[in-house]
PDB file of C-alpha atoms in Angstrom:
ATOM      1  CA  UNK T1438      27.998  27.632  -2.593  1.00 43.00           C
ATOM      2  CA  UNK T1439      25.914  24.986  -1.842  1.00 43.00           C
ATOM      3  CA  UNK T1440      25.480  21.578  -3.829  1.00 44.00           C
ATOM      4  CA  UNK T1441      23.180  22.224  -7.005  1.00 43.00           C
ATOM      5  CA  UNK T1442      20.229  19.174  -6.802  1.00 42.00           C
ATOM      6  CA  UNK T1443      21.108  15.942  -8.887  1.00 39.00           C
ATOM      7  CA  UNK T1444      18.791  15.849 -11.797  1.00 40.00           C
ATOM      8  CA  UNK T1445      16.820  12.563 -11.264  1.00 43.00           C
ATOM      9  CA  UNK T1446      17.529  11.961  -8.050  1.00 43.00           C
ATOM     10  CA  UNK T1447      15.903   9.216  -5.904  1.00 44.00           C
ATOM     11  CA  UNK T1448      15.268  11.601  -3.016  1.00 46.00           C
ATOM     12  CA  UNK T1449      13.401  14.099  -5.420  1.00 51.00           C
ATOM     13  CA  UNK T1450      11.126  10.857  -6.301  1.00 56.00           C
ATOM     14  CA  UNK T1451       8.022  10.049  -3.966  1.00 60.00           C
ATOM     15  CA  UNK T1452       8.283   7.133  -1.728  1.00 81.00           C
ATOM     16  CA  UNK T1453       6.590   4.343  -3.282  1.00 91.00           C
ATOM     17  CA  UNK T1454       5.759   0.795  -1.833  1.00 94.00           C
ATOM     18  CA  UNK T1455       4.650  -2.107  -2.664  1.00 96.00           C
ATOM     19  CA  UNK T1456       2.416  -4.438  -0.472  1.00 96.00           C
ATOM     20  CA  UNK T1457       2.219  -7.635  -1.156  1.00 96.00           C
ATOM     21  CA  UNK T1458      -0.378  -9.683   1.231  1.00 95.00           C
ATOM     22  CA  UNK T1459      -0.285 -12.929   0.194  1.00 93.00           C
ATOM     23  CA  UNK T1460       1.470 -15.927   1.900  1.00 91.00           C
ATOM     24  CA  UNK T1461       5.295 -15.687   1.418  1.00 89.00           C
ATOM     25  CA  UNK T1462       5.447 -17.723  -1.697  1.00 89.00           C
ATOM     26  CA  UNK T1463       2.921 -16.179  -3.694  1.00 90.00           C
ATOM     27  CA  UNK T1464       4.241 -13.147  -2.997  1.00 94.00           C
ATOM     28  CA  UNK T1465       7.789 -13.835  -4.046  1.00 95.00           C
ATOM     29  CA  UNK T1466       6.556 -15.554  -7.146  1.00 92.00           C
ATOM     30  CA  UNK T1467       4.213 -12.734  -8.296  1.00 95.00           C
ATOM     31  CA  UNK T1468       7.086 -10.256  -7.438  1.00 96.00           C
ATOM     32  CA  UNK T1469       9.437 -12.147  -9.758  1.00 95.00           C
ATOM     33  CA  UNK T1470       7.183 -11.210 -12.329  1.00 93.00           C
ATOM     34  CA  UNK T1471       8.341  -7.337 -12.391  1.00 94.00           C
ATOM     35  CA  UNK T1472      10.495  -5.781 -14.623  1.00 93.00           C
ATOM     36  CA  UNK T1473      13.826  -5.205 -12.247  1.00 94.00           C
ATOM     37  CA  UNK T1474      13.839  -1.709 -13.303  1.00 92.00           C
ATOM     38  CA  UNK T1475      10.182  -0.911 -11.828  1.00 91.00           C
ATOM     39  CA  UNK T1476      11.492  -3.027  -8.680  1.00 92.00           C
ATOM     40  CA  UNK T1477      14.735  -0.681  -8.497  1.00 92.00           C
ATOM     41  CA  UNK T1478      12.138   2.320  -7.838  1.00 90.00           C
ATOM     42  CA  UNK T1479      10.124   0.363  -4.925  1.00 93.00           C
ATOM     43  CA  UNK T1480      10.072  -0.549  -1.315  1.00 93.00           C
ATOM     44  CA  UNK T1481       8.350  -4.279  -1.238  1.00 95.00           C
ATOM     45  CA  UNK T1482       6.644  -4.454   2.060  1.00 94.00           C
ATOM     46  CA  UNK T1483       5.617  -8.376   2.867  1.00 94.00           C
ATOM     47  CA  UNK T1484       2.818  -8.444   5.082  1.00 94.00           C
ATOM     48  CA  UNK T1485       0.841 -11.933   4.535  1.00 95.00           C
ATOM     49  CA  UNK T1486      -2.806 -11.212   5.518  1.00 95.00           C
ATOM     50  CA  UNK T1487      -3.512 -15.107   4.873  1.00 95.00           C
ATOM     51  CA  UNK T1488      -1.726 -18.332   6.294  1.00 94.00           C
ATOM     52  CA  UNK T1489      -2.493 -21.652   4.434  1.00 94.00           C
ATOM     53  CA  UNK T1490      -2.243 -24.477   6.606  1.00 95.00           C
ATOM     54  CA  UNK T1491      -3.251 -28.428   5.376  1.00 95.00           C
ATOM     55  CA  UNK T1492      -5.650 -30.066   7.488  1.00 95.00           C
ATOM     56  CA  UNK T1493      -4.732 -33.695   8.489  1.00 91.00           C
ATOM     57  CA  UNK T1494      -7.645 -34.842   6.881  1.00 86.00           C
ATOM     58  CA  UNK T1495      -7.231 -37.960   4.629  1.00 88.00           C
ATOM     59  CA  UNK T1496      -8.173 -37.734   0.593  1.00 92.00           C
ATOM     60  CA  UNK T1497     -10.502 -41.069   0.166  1.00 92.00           C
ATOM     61  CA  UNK T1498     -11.050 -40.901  -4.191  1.00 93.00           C
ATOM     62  CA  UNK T1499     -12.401 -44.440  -3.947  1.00 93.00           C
ATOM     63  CA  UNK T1500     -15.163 -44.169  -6.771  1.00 94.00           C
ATOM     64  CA  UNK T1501     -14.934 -40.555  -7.829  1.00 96.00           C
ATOM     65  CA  UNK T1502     -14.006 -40.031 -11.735  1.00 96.00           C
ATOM     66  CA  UNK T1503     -12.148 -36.677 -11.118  1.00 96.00           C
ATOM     67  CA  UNK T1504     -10.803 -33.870  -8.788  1.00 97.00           C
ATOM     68  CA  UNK T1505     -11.519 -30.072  -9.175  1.00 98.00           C
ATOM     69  CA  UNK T1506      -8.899 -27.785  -8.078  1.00 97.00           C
ATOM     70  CA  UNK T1507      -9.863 -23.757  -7.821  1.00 96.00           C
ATOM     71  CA  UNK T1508      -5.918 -22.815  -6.105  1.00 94.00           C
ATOM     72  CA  UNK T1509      -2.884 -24.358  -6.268  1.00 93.00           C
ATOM     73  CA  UNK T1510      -3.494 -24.450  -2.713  1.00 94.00           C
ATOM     74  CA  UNK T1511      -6.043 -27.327  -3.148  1.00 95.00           C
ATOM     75  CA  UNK T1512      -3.140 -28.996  -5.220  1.00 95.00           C
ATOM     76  CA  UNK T1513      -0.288 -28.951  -2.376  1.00 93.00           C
ATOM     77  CA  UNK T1514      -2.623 -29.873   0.338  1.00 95.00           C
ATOM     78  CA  UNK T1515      -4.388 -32.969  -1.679  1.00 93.00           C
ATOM     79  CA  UNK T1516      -0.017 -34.624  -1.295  1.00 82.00           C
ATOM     80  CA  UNK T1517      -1.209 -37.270  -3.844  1.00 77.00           C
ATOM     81  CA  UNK T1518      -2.136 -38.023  -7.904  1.00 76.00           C
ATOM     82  CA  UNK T1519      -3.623 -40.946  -8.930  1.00 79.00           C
ATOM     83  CA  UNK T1520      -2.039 -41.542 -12.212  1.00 72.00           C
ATOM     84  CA  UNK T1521      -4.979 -42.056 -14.382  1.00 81.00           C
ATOM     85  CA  UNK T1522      -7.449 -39.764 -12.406  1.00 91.00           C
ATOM     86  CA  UNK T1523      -7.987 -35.920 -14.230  1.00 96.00           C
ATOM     87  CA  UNK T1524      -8.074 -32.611 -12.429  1.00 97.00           C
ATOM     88  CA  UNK T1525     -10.190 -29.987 -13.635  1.00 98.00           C
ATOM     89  CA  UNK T1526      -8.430 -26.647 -12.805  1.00 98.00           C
ATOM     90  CA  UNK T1527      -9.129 -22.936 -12.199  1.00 96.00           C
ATOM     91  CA  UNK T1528      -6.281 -21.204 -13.714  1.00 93.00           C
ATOM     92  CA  UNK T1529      -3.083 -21.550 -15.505  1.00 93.00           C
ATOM     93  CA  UNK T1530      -0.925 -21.468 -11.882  1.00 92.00           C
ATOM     94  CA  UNK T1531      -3.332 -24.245 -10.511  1.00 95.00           C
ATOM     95  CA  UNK T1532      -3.055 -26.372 -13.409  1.00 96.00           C
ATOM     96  CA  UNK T1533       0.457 -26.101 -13.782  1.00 95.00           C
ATOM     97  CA  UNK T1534       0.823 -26.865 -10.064  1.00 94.00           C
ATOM     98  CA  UNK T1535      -1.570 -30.198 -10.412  1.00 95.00           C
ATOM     99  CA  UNK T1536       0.555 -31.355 -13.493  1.00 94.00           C
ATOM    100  CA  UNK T1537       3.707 -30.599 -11.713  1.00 93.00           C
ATOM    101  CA  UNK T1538       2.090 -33.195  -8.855  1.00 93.00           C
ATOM    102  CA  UNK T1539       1.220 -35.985 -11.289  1.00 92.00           C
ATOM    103  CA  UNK T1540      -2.516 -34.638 -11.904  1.00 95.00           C
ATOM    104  CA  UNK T1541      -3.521 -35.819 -15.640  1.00 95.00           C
ATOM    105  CA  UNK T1542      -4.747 -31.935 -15.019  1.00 96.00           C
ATOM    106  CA  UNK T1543      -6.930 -29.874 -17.802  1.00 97.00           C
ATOM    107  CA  UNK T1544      -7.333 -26.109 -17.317  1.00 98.00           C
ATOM    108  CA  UNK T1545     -10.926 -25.039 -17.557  1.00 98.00           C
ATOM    109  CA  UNK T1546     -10.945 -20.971 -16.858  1.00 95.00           C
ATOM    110  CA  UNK T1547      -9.881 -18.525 -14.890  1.00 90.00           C
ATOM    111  CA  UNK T1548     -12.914 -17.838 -12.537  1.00 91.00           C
ATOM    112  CA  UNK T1549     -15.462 -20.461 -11.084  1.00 93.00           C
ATOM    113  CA  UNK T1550     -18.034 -19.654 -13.100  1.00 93.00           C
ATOM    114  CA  UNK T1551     -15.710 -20.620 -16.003  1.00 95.00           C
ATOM    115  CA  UNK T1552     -15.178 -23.685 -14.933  1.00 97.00           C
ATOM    116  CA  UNK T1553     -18.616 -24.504 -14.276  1.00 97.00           C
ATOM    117  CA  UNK T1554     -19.789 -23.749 -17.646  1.00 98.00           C
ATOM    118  CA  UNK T1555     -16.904 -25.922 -19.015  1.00 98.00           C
ATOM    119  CA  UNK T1556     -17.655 -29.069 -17.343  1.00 98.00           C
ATOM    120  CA  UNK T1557     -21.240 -28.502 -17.635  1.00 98.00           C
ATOM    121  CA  UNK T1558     -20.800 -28.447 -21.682  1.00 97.00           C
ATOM    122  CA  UNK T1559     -17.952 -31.251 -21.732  1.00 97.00           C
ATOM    123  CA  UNK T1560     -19.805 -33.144 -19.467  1.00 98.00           C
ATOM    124  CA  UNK T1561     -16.900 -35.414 -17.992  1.00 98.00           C
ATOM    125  CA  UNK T1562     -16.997 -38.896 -16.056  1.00 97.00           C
ATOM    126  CA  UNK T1563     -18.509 -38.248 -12.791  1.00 98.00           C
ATOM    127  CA  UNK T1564     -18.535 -38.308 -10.003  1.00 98.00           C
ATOM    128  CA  UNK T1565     -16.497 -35.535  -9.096  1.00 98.00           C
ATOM    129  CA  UNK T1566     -14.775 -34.147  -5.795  1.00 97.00           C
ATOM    130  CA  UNK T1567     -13.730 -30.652  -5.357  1.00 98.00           C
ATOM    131  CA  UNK T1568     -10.948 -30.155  -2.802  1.00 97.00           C
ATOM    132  CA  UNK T1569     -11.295 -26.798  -1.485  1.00 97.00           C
ATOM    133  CA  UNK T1570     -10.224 -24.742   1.539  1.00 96.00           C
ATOM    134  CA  UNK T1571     -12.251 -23.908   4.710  1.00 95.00           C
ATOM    135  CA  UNK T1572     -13.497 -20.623   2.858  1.00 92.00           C
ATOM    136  CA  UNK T1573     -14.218 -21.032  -0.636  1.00 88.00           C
ATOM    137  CA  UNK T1574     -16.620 -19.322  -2.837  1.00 81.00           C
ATOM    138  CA  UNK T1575     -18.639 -20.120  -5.928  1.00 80.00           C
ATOM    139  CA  UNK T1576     -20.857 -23.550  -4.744  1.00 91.00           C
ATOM    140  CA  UNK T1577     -19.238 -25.165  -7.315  1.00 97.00           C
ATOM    141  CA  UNK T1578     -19.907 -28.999  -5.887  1.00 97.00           C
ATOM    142  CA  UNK T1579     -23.988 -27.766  -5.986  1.00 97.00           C
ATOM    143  CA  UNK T1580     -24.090 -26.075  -8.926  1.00 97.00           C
ATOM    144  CA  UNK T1581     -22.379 -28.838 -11.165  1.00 98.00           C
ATOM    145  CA  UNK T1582     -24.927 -31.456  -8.905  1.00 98.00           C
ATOM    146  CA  UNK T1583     -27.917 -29.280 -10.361  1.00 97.00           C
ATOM    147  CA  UNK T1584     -26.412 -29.083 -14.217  1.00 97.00           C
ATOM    148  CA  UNK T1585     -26.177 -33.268 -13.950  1.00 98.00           C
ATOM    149  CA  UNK T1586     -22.658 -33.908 -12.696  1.00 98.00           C
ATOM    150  CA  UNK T1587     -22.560 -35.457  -9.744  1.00 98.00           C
ATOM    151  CA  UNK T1588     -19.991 -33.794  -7.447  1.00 98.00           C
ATOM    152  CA  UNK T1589     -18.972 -33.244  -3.461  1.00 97.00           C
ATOM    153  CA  UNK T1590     -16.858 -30.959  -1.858  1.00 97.00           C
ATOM    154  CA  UNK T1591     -13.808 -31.488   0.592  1.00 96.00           C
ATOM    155  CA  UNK T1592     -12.193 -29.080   2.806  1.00 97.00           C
ATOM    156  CA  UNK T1593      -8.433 -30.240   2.637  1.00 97.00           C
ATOM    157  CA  UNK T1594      -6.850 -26.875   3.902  1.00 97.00           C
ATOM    158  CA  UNK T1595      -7.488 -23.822   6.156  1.00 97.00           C
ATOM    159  CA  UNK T1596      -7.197 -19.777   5.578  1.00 95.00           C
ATOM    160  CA  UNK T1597      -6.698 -18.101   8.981  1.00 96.00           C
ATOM    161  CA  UNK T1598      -6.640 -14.615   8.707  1.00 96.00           C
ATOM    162  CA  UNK T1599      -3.317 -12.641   9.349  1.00 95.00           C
ATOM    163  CA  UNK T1600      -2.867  -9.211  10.729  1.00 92.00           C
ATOM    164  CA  UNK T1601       0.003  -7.000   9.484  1.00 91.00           C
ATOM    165  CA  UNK T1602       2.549  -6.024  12.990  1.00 88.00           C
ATOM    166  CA  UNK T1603       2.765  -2.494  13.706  1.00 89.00           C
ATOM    167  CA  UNK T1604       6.366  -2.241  12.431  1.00 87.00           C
ATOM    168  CA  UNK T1605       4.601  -3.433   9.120  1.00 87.00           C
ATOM    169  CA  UNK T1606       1.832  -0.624   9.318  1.00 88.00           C
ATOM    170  CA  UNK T1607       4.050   2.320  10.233  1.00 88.00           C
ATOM    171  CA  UNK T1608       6.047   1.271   7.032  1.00 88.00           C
ATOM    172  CA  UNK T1609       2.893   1.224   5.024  1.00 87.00           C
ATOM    173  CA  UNK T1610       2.091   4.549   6.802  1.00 85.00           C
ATOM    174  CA  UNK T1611       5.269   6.209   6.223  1.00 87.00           C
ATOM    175  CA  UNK T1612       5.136   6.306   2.557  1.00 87.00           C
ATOM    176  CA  UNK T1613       4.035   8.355  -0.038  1.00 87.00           C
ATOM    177  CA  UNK T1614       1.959   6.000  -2.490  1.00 92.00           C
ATOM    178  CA  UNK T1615       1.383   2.649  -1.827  1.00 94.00           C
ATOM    179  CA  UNK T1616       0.121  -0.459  -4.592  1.00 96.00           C
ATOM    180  CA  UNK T1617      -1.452  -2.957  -3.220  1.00 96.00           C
ATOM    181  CA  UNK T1618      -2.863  -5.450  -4.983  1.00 97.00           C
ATOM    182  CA  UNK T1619      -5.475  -8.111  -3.649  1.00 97.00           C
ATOM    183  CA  UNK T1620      -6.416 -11.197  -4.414  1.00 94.00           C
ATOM    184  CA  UNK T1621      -9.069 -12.601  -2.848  1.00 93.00           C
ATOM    185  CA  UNK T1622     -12.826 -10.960  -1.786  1.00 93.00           C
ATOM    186  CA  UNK T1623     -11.863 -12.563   1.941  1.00 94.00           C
ATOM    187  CA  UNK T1624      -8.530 -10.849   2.170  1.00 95.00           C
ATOM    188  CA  UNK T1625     -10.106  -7.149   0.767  1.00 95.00           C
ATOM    189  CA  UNK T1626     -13.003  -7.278   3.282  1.00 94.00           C
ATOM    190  CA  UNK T1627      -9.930  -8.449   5.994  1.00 95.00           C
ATOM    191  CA  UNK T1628      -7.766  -5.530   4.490  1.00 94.00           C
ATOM    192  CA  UNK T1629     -10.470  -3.044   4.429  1.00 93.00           C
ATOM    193  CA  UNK T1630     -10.443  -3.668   8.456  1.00 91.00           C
ATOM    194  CA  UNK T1631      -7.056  -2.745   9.341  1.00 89.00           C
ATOM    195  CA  UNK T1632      -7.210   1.115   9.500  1.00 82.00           C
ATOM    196  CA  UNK T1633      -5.098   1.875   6.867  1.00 81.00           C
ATOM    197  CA  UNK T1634      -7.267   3.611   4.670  1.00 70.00           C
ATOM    198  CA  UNK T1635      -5.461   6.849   3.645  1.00 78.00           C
ATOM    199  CA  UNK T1636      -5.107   8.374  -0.004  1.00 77.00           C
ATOM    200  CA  UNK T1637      -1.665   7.044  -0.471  1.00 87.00           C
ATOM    201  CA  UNK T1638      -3.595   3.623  -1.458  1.00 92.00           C
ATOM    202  CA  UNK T1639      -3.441   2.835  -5.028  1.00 94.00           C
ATOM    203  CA  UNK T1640      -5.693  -0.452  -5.145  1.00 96.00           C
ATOM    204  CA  UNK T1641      -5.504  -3.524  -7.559  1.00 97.00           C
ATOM    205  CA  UNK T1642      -7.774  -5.626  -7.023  1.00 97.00           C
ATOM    206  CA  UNK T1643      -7.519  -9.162  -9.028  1.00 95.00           C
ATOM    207  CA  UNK T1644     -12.508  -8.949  -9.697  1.00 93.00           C
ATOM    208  CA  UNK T1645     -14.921  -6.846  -8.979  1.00 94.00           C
ATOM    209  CA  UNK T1646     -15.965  -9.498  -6.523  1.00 93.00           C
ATOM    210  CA  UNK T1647     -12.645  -8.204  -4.993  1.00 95.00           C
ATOM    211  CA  UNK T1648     -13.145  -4.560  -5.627  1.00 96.00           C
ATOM    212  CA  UNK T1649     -16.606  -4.658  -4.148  1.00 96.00           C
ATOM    213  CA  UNK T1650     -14.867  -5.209  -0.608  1.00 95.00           C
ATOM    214  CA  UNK T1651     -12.695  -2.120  -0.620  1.00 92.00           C
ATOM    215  CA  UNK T1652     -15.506   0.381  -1.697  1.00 84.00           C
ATOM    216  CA  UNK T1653     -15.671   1.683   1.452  1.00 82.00           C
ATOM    217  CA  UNK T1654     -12.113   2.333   1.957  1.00 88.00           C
ATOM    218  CA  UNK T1655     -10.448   5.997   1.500  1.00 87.00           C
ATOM    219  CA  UNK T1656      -8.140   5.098  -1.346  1.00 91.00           C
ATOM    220  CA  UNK T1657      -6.238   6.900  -4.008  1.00 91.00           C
ATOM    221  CA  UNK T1658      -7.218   4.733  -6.971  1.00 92.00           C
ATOM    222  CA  UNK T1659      -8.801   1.461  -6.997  1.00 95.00           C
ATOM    223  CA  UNK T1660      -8.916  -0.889 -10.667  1.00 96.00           C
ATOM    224  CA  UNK T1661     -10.027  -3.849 -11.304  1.00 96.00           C
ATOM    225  CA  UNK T1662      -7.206  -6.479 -13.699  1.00 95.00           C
ATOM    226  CA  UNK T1663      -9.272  -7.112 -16.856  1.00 92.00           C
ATOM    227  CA  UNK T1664      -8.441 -10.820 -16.629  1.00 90.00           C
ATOM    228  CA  UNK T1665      -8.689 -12.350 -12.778  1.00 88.00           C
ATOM    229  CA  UNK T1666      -5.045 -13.682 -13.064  1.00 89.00           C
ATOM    230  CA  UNK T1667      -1.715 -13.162 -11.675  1.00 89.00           C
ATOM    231  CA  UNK T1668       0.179 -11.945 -14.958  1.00 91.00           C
ATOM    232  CA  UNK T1669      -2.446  -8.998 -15.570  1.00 94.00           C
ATOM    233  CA  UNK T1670      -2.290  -8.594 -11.954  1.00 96.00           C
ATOM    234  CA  UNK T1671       1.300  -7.324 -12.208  1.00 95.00           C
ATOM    235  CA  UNK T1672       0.879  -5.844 -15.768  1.00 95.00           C
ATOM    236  CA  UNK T1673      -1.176  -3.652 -13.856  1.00 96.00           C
ATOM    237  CA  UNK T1674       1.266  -3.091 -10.964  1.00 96.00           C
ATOM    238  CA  UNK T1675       4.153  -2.269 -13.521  1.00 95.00           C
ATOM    239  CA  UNK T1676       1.417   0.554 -14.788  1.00 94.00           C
ATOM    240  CA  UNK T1677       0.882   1.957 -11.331  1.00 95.00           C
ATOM    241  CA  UNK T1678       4.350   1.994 -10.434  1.00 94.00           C
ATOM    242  CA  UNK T1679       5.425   3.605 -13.836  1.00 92.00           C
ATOM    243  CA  UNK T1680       2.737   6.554 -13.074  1.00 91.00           C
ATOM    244  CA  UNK T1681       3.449   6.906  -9.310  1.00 91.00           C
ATOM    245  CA  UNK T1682       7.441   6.761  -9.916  1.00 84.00           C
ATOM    246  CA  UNK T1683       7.508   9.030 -13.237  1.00 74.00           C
ATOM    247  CA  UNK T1684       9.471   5.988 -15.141  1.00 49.00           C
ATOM    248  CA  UNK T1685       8.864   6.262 -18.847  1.00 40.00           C
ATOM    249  CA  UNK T1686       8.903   2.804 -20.664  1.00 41.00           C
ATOM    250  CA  UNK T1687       9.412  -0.387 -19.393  1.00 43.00           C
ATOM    251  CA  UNK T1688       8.689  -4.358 -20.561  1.00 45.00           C
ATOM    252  CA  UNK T1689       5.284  -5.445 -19.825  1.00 42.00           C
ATOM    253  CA  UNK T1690       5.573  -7.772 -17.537  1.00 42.00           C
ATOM    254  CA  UNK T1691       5.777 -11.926 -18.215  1.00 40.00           C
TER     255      UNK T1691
END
């Protein structure tokens, strides 16, 4: 008589992976941030669409009043903090990375726009420099010029675009449902070029700014986080997972 089928059984679950397309480190920290038990039910595929690389460019703050950083990025790449010099941050992972460097740093929104409407109501010391990467969005250095603060803009860093290997994409291929959330409007439009497009996509994308890139894609799903951060980033992933793996429960995740 053969075996009767194990109630619950991993093989009777659908295959579900999880692609994470940041830069190593970004991925394993936002990965950390899932519950081990939604982890236990998913295949983590790491296939960095983005490599961050510091340009040798020196940082001359001779006469500015401030820094703006809009990643953490910007904060790794800039190597050195004046003591008594303040950096006005996008987000809580960019501040803490600019205090954790020395920064007297000050957290001023989550988005651009945010922090532009911040500084323009605060109205701090100026002038300012924002340290940026090669591909950055939001004209922050003009717009806070044409609200009265004085400010410039310095690329400190480079994104070159990454393509997944073809090991990577037959994995991605091979399963049943894939999350993937994305975090950036460059990486979507990059991500939205691969070919992968196939109804096993369940799409996460951190704005609509984001979202906007992948419209064309065939997808399964595709939602937007309600705040553009990292922790309602993989709320939202826990929620997918939970619904594609038929868990019940689960801590929302930190």
């Amino acid at each position: 008589m053969p075996d009767a089928p194990v109630s619950g059984s991993r093989s009777k679950m659908p295959k579900v992976a999880l692609l994470m397309t940041r830069p190593q480190e970004g991925s394993l920290r936002f990965v950390a941030q899932l519950p081990a038990e939604i982890l236990a039910q998913l295949e983590v595929i790491h296939a960095p669409l983005m490599q961050v690389t510091p340009l040798a460019t020196a940082v001359d703050l001779t006469g500015y009043q401030g820094v703006i950083f809009t990643s953490a990025n910007g904060v790794a790449a800039a190597r050195s903090a004046p003591a008594a010099l303040p950096a006005f941050c996008v987000g809580q992972r960019t501040t803490q990375a600019a205090e954790q460097a020395g920064w007297q740093a000050r957290y001023c929104g989550a988005s651009a726009a945010e922090l532009i409407a911040h500084l323009s109501k605060a109205r701090p010391v100026t002038p300012l420099l924002h340290l940026h990467g090669r591909h950055t969005r939001g004209d922050i250095a003009q717009k806070l010029t044409s609200a009265g603060l004085p400010c410039e803009g310095q690329v400190i860093y480079d994104q070159q675009l990454l393509s997944p290997s073809e090991e990577a994409k037959q994995r991605i291929l091979a399963q049943d449902a894939v999350i993937a959330p994305l975090f950036s409007p460059r990486t979507a439009r990059h991500f939205a070029c691969l070919g992968l497009d196939q109804v096993n996509l369940s799409l996460i994308a951190l704005s609509q700014a984001v979202a906007a890139e992948l419209k064309g894609l065939n997808y399964k799903d595709l939602q937007v986080s309600r705040t553009p951060d990292a922790s309602s980033m993989a709320v939202m992933v826990r929620d997918a997972a939970v619904r594609l793996t038929h868990l019940e429960g689960g801590n929302p995740a930190q």
